[in-house]
Amino acid sequence: MRRKVNAGALVSQDRLDIEVTGRGGALVLRPRGLLCSATYSRMLDVLFRSVLAEPVAVVVDLSALRTDERAEGVFLAVRAQIVDWPGVPLLLAAGPPEPWNRPGHPSVAAALASVGEQRARRTPRLPLPVGSSAAVIARLLAEETCLQWGLDAAVDAVAEVSGAMCELVRWVPEARVSIGFTLRGTRLTVALSADVEIPCDHRDVRRALAGARALLPRGGWSTTWSGGSVLWVVLTT
């Protein structure tokens, strides 16, 4: 069973502790110990949960972290998956190990100072009813959002994907679900949040994308800090 973790807590596994604190709208992660094959999964889990909380940035203080030769790949993997959504900057601070060929920041303060204004259009997360009407309402919200943002050509595909995502959680009747849309440049994200852990995987998400192939969709699924789930789909408009 996954443990729920709140900001300010210590996340421990084997030889790795991770302190998570809030600072000016950002989350600062301070891992201590050894990042190696035995602790990669915990680091990945904390990184994903942190960025999915949508802070202005996630800063990782590396000053007390020891790593093996493949540890840099953990941070690169997360960066590659979050570039479309939620688009939260993942910054390394306090001196990454010498072999790492990636830019870092000399301190947490310097990393936070480098964060620019987030430019994105967002809709508020709107709750959806339980049952079959959720998919209908999600489609209508998607259509309205696309039309308001001048994305007329994407209306049908975004509406179909939004409805299909609702079908993934329909058979979990106790779930309270909400939906939101984010537009960054030409990338439109549909994010479906639930207050319980939805037993689906990335294959289920891919099946929900079948009707939007022309928009080159990408998607994913993760648990959250609060013990819920989030499913997201990114479409190129």
PDB file of C-alpha atoms in Angstrom:
ATOM      1  CA  MET A   1       0.000   0.000   0.000  1.00  0.00           C
ATOM      2  CA  ARG A   2       1.287   3.460  -0.864  1.00  0.00           C
ATOM      3  CA  ARG A   3       1.845   5.814   2.044  1.00  0.00           C
ATOM      4  CA  LYS A   4       0.250   9.248   2.032  1.00  0.00           C
ATOM      5  CA  VAL A   5       2.841  11.982   2.450  1.00  0.00           C
ATOM      6  CA  ASN A   6       2.277  15.627   3.291  1.00  0.00           C
ATOM      7  CA  ALA A   7       4.626  18.555   2.742  1.00  0.00           C
ATOM      8  CA  GLY A   8       7.112  18.757   5.577  1.00  0.00           C
ATOM      9  CA  ALA A   9       7.218  14.975   6.024  1.00  0.00           C
ATOM     10  CA  LEU A  10      10.108  12.604   5.566  1.00  0.00           C
ATOM     11  CA  VAL A  11       9.737   9.932   2.916  1.00  0.00           C
ATOM     12  CA  SER A  12      12.025   6.997   3.664  1.00  0.00           C
ATOM     13  CA  GLN A  13      12.948   3.835   1.834  1.00  0.00           C
ATOM     14  CA  ASP A  14      16.057   1.776   2.434  1.00  0.00           C
ATOM     15  CA  ARG A  15      18.944   4.261   2.465  1.00  0.00           C
ATOM     16  CA  LEU A  16      17.103   7.330   1.174  1.00  0.00           C
ATOM     17  CA  ASP A  17      15.171  10.002   3.117  1.00  0.00           C
ATOM     18  CA  ILE A  18      13.381  12.826   1.280  1.00  0.00           C
ATOM     19  CA  GLU A  19      12.211  15.931   3.103  1.00  0.00           C
ATOM     20  CA  VAL A  20       9.472  17.853   1.281  1.00  0.00           C
ATOM     21  CA  THR A  21       8.775  21.473   2.231  1.00  0.00           C
ATOM     22  CA  GLY A  22       6.954  24.400   0.668  1.00  0.00           C
ATOM     23  CA  ARG A  23       8.676  27.663  -0.173  1.00  0.00           C
ATOM     24  CA  GLY A  24       7.059  30.604  -1.977  1.00  0.00           C
ATOM     25  CA  GLY A  25       4.639  28.454  -3.933  1.00  0.00           C
ATOM     26  CA  ALA A  26       7.368  25.940  -4.834  1.00  0.00           C
ATOM     27  CA  LEU A  27       8.193  22.557  -3.341  1.00  0.00           C
ATOM     28  CA  VAL A  28      11.744  21.916  -2.168  1.00  0.00           C
ATOM     29  CA  LEU A  29      12.894  18.292  -1.948  1.00  0.00           C
ATOM     30  CA  ARG A  30      15.931  17.487   0.166  1.00  0.00           C
ATOM     31  CA  PRO A  31      16.951  13.852  -0.367  1.00  0.00           C
ATOM     32  CA  ARG A  32      19.527  12.444   2.032  1.00  0.00           C
ATOM     33  CA  GLY A  33      21.327   9.169   1.608  1.00  0.00           C
ATOM     34  CA  LEU A  34      22.014   7.059  -1.456  1.00  0.00           C
ATOM     35  CA  LEU A  35      20.124   7.245  -4.749  1.00  0.00           C
ATOM     36  CA  CYS A  36      20.677   3.864  -6.379  1.00  0.00           C
ATOM     37  CA  SER A  37      18.744   1.022  -7.977  1.00  0.00           C
ATOM     38  CA  ALA A  38      17.152   0.162  -4.608  1.00  0.00           C
ATOM     39  CA  THR A  39      15.795   3.698  -4.137  1.00  0.00           C
ATOM     40  CA  TYR A  40      15.065   4.893  -7.708  1.00  0.00           C
ATOM     41  CA  SER A  41      11.374   3.996  -7.448  1.00  0.00           C
ATOM     42  CA  ARG A  42      10.862   6.038  -4.264  1.00  0.00           C
ATOM     43  CA  MET A  43      12.620   9.054  -5.770  1.00  0.00           C
ATOM     44  CA  LEU A  44      10.495   8.800  -8.907  1.00  0.00           C
ATOM     45  CA  ASP A  45       7.324   8.472  -6.842  1.00  0.00           C
ATOM     46  CA  VAL A  46       8.074  11.575  -4.776  1.00  0.00           C
ATOM     47  CA  LEU A  47       9.112  13.593  -7.840  1.00  0.00           C
ATOM     48  CA  PHE A  48       5.930  12.747  -9.748  1.00  0.00           C
ATOM     49  CA  ARG A  49       3.647  13.404  -6.798  1.00  0.00           C
ATOM     50  CA  SER A  50       5.379  16.732  -6.254  1.00  0.00           C
ATOM     51  CA  VAL A  51       5.023  18.007  -9.816  1.00  0.00           C
ATOM     52  CA  LEU A  52       1.419  16.761 -10.042  1.00  0.00           C
ATOM     53  CA  ALA A  53       0.573  19.035  -7.103  1.00  0.00           C
ATOM     54  CA  GLU A  54       1.300  21.819  -9.655  1.00  0.00           C
ATOM     55  CA  PRO A  55       3.540  24.111  -7.577  1.00  0.00           C
ATOM     56  CA  VAL A  56       5.347  26.927  -9.383  1.00  0.00           C
ATOM     57  CA  ALA A  57       8.463  24.733  -9.379  1.00  0.00           C
ATOM     58  CA  VAL A  58      10.039  21.674  -7.789  1.00  0.00           C
ATOM     59  CA  VAL A  59      13.599  22.206  -6.582  1.00  0.00           C
ATOM     60  CA  VAL A  60      15.771  19.254  -5.574  1.00  0.00           C
ATOM     61  CA  ASP A  61      18.562  20.104  -3.133  1.00  0.00           C
ATOM     62  CA  LEU A  62      21.345  17.624  -3.918  1.00  0.00           C
ATOM     63  CA  SER A  63      23.764  18.756  -1.221  1.00  0.00           C
ATOM     64  CA  ALA A  64      23.200  15.700   1.018  1.00  0.00           C
ATOM     65  CA  LEU A  65      22.602  13.139  -1.727  1.00  0.00           C
ATOM     66  CA  ARG A  66      25.014  10.434  -2.819  1.00  0.00           C
ATOM     67  CA  THR A  67      24.355   8.797  -6.190  1.00  0.00           C
ATOM     68  CA  ASP A  68      25.411   5.931  -8.382  1.00  0.00           C
ATOM     69  CA  GLU A  69      26.398   6.331 -12.026  1.00  0.00           C
ATOM     70  CA  ARG A  70      22.827   6.028 -13.364  1.00  0.00           C
ATOM     71  CA  ALA A  71      21.039   8.307 -10.894  1.00  0.00           C
ATOM     72  CA  GLU A  72      20.886  11.258 -13.297  1.00  0.00           C
ATOM     73  CA  GLY A  73      18.475   9.233 -15.424  1.00  0.00           C
ATOM     74  CA  VAL A  74      15.833   9.440 -12.666  1.00  0.00           C
ATOM     75  CA  PHE A  75      15.582  13.217 -13.018  1.00  0.00           C
ATOM     76  CA  LEU A  76      15.826  13.122 -16.815  1.00  0.00           C
ATOM     77  CA  ALA A  77      12.943  10.619 -16.968  1.00  0.00           C
ATOM     78  CA  VAL A  78      10.680  12.877 -14.915  1.00  0.00           C
ATOM     79  CA  ARG A  79      11.621  15.970 -16.904  1.00  0.00           C
ATOM     80  CA  ALA A  80      10.813  14.178 -20.149  1.00  0.00           C
ATOM     81  CA  GLN A  81       7.336  13.230 -18.928  1.00  0.00           C
ATOM     82  CA  ILE A  82       6.336  16.555 -17.362  1.00  0.00           C
ATOM     83  CA  VAL A  83       7.410  18.893 -20.160  1.00  0.00           C
ATOM     84  CA  ASP A  84       3.897  18.865 -21.663  1.00  0.00           C
ATOM     85  CA  TRP A  85       1.939  18.687 -18.432  1.00  0.00           C
ATOM     86  CA  PRO A  86       1.870  19.891 -15.807  1.00  0.00           C
ATOM     87  CA  GLY A  87       4.842  21.851 -17.167  1.00  0.00           C
ATOM     88  CA  VAL A  88       6.275  22.426 -13.689  1.00  0.00           C
ATOM     89  CA  PRO A  89      10.010  23.269 -13.746  1.00  0.00           C
ATOM     90  CA  LEU A  90      12.132  20.559 -12.120  1.00  0.00           C
ATOM     91  CA  LEU A  91      15.348  22.226 -10.962  1.00  0.00           C
ATOM     92  CA  LEU A  92      18.484  20.733  -9.429  1.00  0.00           C
ATOM     93  CA  ALA A  93      20.335  22.804  -6.846  1.00  0.00           C
ATOM     94  CA  ALA A  94      23.411  22.811  -4.633  1.00  0.00           C
ATOM     95  CA  GLY A  95      25.739  21.138  -7.077  1.00  0.00           C
ATOM     96  CA  PRO A  96      24.861  18.017  -9.074  1.00  0.00           C
ATOM     97  CA  PRO A  97      27.640  15.423  -9.134  1.00  0.00           C
ATOM     98  CA  GLU A  98      30.534  16.202 -11.475  1.00  0.00           C
ATOM     99  CA  PRO A  99      29.737  13.561 -14.150  1.00  0.00           C
ATOM    100  CA  TRP A 100      26.253  14.997 -14.721  1.00  0.00           C
ATOM    101  CA  ASN A 101      26.207  16.994 -17.935  1.00  0.00           C
ATOM    102  CA  ARG A 102      23.116  19.023 -17.026  1.00  0.00           C
ATOM    103  CA  PRO A 103      22.728  22.617 -15.853  1.00  0.00           C
ATOM    104  CA  GLY A 104      22.157  23.086 -12.151  1.00  0.00           C
ATOM    105  CA  HIS A 105      21.959  25.939  -9.669  1.00  0.00           C
ATOM    106  CA  PRO A 106      24.450  26.731  -6.904  1.00  0.00           C
ATOM    107  CA  SER A 107      21.749  26.937  -4.238  1.00  0.00           C
ATOM    108  CA  VAL A 108      18.040  26.459  -3.638  1.00  0.00           C
ATOM    109  CA  ALA A 109      17.613  30.230  -3.485  1.00  0.00           C
ATOM    110  CA  ALA A 110      19.246  30.623  -6.887  1.00  0.00           C
ATOM    111  CA  ALA A 111      17.031  27.913  -8.356  1.00  0.00           C
ATOM    112  CA  LEU A 112      13.882  29.574  -7.023  1.00  0.00           C
ATOM    113  CA  ALA A 113      15.023  32.962  -8.328  1.00  0.00           C
ATOM    114  CA  SER A 114      15.334  31.493 -11.840  1.00  0.00           C
ATOM    115  CA  VAL A 115      11.669  30.503 -12.034  1.00  0.00           C
ATOM    116  CA  GLY A 116       9.800  32.734 -14.451  1.00  0.00           C
ATOM    117  CA  GLU A 117       6.119  33.542 -14.615  1.00  0.00           C
ATOM    118  CA  GLN A 118       3.999  30.600 -15.660  1.00  0.00           C
ATOM    119  CA  ARG A 119       2.093  31.510 -18.826  1.00  0.00           C
ATOM    120  CA  ALA A 120      -0.780  29.166 -19.379  1.00  0.00           C
ATOM    121  CA  ARG A 121      -4.518  29.271 -19.799  1.00  0.00           C
ATOM    122  CA  ARG A 122      -6.364  27.185 -17.251  1.00  0.00           C
ATOM    123  CA  THR A 123      -9.911  26.354 -16.412  1.00  0.00           C
ATOM    124  CA  PRO A 124     -10.886  25.714 -12.802  1.00  0.00           C
ATOM    125  CA  ARG A 125     -11.196  22.066 -11.808  1.00  0.00           C
ATOM    126  CA  LEU A 126     -14.918  21.366 -12.070  1.00  0.00           C
ATOM    127  CA  PRO A 127     -16.583  18.457 -10.235  1.00  0.00           C
ATOM    128  CA  LEU A 128     -18.376  15.826 -12.294  1.00  0.00           C
ATOM    129  CA  PRO A 129     -21.433  13.853 -11.200  1.00  0.00           C
ATOM    130  CA  VAL A 130     -21.272  10.148 -10.442  1.00  0.00           C
ATOM    131  CA  GLY A 131     -22.486   7.822 -13.190  1.00  0.00           C
ATOM    132  CA  SER A 132     -22.949   7.937 -16.932  1.00  0.00           C
ATOM    133  CA  SER A 133     -23.742  11.664 -17.038  1.00  0.00           C
ATOM    134  CA  ALA A 134     -20.124  12.466 -16.075  1.00  0.00           C
ATOM    135  CA  ALA A 135     -18.881  11.632 -19.569  1.00  0.00           C
ATOM    136  CA  VAL A 136     -21.618  13.738 -21.164  1.00  0.00           C
ATOM    137  CA  ILE A 137     -20.812  16.763 -19.024  1.00  0.00           C
ATOM    138  CA  ALA A 138     -17.073  16.313 -19.583  1.00  0.00           C
ATOM    139  CA  ARG A 139     -17.636  16.397 -23.342  1.00  0.00           C
ATOM    140  CA  LEU A 140     -19.717  19.563 -23.057  1.00  0.00           C
ATOM    141  CA  LEU A 141     -17.052  21.250 -20.901  1.00  0.00           C
ATOM    142  CA  ALA A 142     -14.379  20.259 -23.408  1.00  0.00           C
ATOM    143  CA  GLU A 143     -16.378  21.676 -26.301  1.00  0.00           C
ATOM    144  CA  GLU A 144     -17.048  24.955 -24.490  1.00  0.00           C
ATOM    145  CA  THR A 145     -13.407  25.320 -23.476  1.00  0.00           C
ATOM    146  CA  CYS A 146     -12.093  24.691 -26.984  1.00  0.00           C
ATOM    147  CA  LEU A 147     -14.511  27.196 -28.495  1.00  0.00           C
ATOM    148  CA  GLN A 148     -13.617  29.850 -25.903  1.00  0.00           C
ATOM    149  CA  TRP A 149      -9.924  29.386 -26.681  1.00  0.00           C
ATOM    150  CA  GLY A 150     -10.437  29.441 -30.451  1.00  0.00           C
ATOM    151  CA  LEU A 151      -9.573  25.766 -30.934  1.00  0.00           C
ATOM    152  CA  ASP A 152     -12.514  24.973 -33.184  1.00  0.00           C
ATOM    153  CA  ALA A 153     -10.691  22.282 -35.153  1.00  0.00           C
ATOM    154  CA  ALA A 154      -9.891  20.356 -31.955  1.00  0.00           C
ATOM    155  CA  VAL A 155     -13.391  20.375 -30.454  1.00  0.00           C
ATOM    156  CA  ASP A 156     -14.486  16.879 -31.491  1.00  0.00           C
ATOM    157  CA  ALA A 157     -11.252  15.110 -30.539  1.00  0.00           C
ATOM    158  CA  VAL A 158     -10.873  16.854 -27.171  1.00  0.00           C
ATOM    159  CA  ALA A 159     -14.515  16.162 -26.322  1.00  0.00           C
ATOM    160  CA  GLU A 160     -14.147  12.485 -27.239  1.00  0.00           C
ATOM    161  CA  VAL A 161     -10.994  12.079 -25.149  1.00  0.00           C
ATOM    162  CA  SER A 162     -12.617  13.836 -22.176  1.00  0.00           C
ATOM    163  CA  GLY A 163     -15.581  11.494 -22.280  1.00  0.00           C
ATOM    164  CA  ALA A 164     -13.386   8.428 -22.693  1.00  0.00           C
ATOM    165  CA  MET A 165     -11.329   9.388 -19.645  1.00  0.00           C
ATOM    166  CA  CYS A 166     -14.507   9.583 -17.568  1.00  0.00           C
ATOM    167  CA  GLU A 167     -15.374   6.048 -18.645  1.00  0.00           C
ATOM    168  CA  LEU A 168     -12.136   4.863 -17.001  1.00  0.00           C
ATOM    169  CA  VAL A 169     -13.397   5.914 -13.567  1.00  0.00           C
ATOM    170  CA  ARG A 170     -17.109   5.289 -14.061  1.00  0.00           C
ATOM    171  CA  TRP A 171     -16.997   1.850 -12.428  1.00  0.00           C
ATOM    172  CA  VAL A 172     -15.495   3.233  -9.208  1.00  0.00           C
ATOM    173  CA  PRO A 173     -18.737   4.616  -7.743  1.00  0.00           C
ATOM    174  CA  GLU A 174     -17.194   6.025  -4.577  1.00  0.00           C
ATOM    175  CA  ALA A 175     -14.839   8.301  -6.535  1.00  0.00           C
ATOM    176  CA  ARG A 176     -15.371  12.039  -6.568  1.00  0.00           C
ATOM    177  CA  VAL A 177     -14.021  13.252  -9.889  1.00  0.00           C
ATOM    178  CA  SER A 178     -13.150  16.655 -11.338  1.00  0.00           C
ATOM    179  CA  ILE A 179     -11.857  17.775 -14.724  1.00  0.00           C
ATOM    180  CA  GLY A 180      -9.715  20.696 -15.837  1.00  0.00           C
ATOM    181  CA  PHE A 181      -8.073  21.966 -19.019  1.00  0.00           C
ATOM    182  CA  THR A 182      -4.723  23.707 -19.533  1.00  0.00           C
ATOM    183  CA  LEU A 183      -3.395  25.320 -22.718  1.00  0.00           C
ATOM    184  CA  ARG A 184       0.325  26.039 -23.161  1.00  0.00           C
ATOM    185  CA  GLY A 185       1.127  27.189 -26.676  1.00  0.00           C
ATOM    186  CA  THR A 186      -0.240  24.490 -28.973  1.00  0.00           C
ATOM    187  CA  ARG A 187      -0.510  21.847 -26.227  1.00  0.00           C
ATOM    188  CA  LEU A 188      -3.887  21.282 -24.611  1.00  0.00           C
ATOM    189  CA  THR A 189      -4.060  19.076 -21.525  1.00  0.00           C
ATOM    190  CA  VAL A 190      -7.137  17.365 -20.146  1.00  0.00           C
ATOM    191  CA  ALA A 191      -6.631  16.366 -16.503  1.00  0.00           C
ATOM    192  CA  LEU A 192      -9.065  14.171 -14.618  1.00  0.00           C
ATOM    193  CA  SER A 193      -8.604  14.024 -10.829  1.00  0.00           C
ATOM    194  CA  ALA A 194     -10.182  11.535  -8.414  1.00  0.00           C
ATOM    195  CA  ASP A 195     -10.070  11.462  -4.639  1.00  0.00           C
ATOM    196  CA  VAL A 196      -9.388   7.717  -4.584  1.00  0.00           C
ATOM    197  CA  GLU A 197      -6.786   5.560  -6.284  1.00  0.00           C
ATOM    198  CA  ILE A 198      -8.199   4.430  -9.620  1.00  0.00           C
ATOM    199  CA  PRO A 199      -6.956   0.955 -10.604  1.00  0.00           C
ATOM    200  CA  CYS A 200      -5.952   1.665 -14.188  1.00  0.00           C
ATOM    201  CA  ASP A 201      -2.637   1.925 -15.994  1.00  0.00           C
ATOM    202  CA  HIS A 202      -1.034   3.601 -18.980  1.00  0.00           C
ATOM    203  CA  ARG A 203      -2.556   1.045 -21.375  1.00  0.00           C
ATOM    204  CA  ASP A 204      -6.027   2.130 -20.284  1.00  0.00           C
ATOM    205  CA  VAL A 205      -5.077   5.747 -20.909  1.00  0.00           C
ATOM    206  CA  ARG A 206      -3.762   4.902 -24.388  1.00  0.00           C
ATOM    207  CA  ARG A 207      -7.058   3.236 -25.256  1.00  0.00           C
ATOM    208  CA  ALA A 208      -8.844   6.436 -24.289  1.00  0.00           C
ATOM    209  CA  LEU A 209      -6.764   8.295 -26.897  1.00  0.00           C
ATOM    210  CA  ALA A 210      -7.872   6.219 -29.862  1.00  0.00           C
ATOM    211  CA  GLY A 211     -10.246   8.881 -31.191  1.00  0.00           C
ATOM    212  CA  ALA A 212      -7.669  11.677 -31.227  1.00  0.00           C
ATOM    213  CA  ARG A 213      -4.796  10.288 -33.279  1.00  0.00           C
ATOM    214  CA  ALA A 214      -4.658  13.379 -35.522  1.00  0.00           C
ATOM    215  CA  LEU A 215      -3.739  15.488 -32.474  1.00  0.00           C
ATOM    216  CA  LEU A 216      -0.773  13.269 -31.521  1.00  0.00           C
ATOM    217  CA  PRO A 217      -2.023  12.574 -28.004  1.00  0.00           C
ATOM    218  CA  ARG A 218       0.137  11.505 -25.088  1.00  0.00           C
ATOM    219  CA  GLY A 219      -1.135  10.578 -21.661  1.00  0.00           C
ATOM    220  CA  GLY A 220      -0.372   9.189 -18.260  1.00  0.00           C
ATOM    221  CA  TRP A 221      -1.663   8.211 -14.841  1.00  0.00           C
ATOM    222  CA  SER A 222      -0.324   8.644 -11.323  1.00  0.00           C
ATOM    223  CA  THR A 223      -1.330   8.604  -7.690  1.00  0.00           C
ATOM    224  CA  THR A 224      -1.193  11.875  -5.736  1.00  0.00           C
ATOM    225  CA  TRP A 225      -0.010  13.098  -2.328  1.00  0.00           C
ATOM    226  CA  SER A 226      -3.561  12.886  -0.973  1.00  0.00           C
ATOM    227  CA  GLY A 227      -4.050   9.231  -1.934  1.00  0.00           C
ATOM    228  CA  GLY A 228      -6.093  10.015  -5.048  1.00  0.00           C
ATOM    229  CA  SER A 229      -5.332   9.665  -8.743  1.00  0.00           C
ATOM    230  CA  VAL A 230      -4.825  11.911 -11.733  1.00  0.00           C
ATOM    231  CA  LEU A 231      -5.145  10.946 -15.387  1.00  0.00           C
ATOM    232  CA  TRP A 232      -3.941  13.347 -18.041  1.00  0.00           C
ATOM    233  CA  VAL A 233      -3.889  13.591 -21.798  1.00  0.00           C
ATOM    234  CA  VAL A 234      -1.874  16.098 -23.815  1.00  0.00           C
ATOM    235  CA  LEU A 235      -3.053  16.919 -27.336  1.00  0.00           C
ATOM    236  CA  THR A 236      -1.246  19.006 -29.950  1.00  0.00           C
ATOM    237  CA  THR A 237      -3.712  21.484 -31.362  1.00  0.00           C
TER     238      THR A 237
END
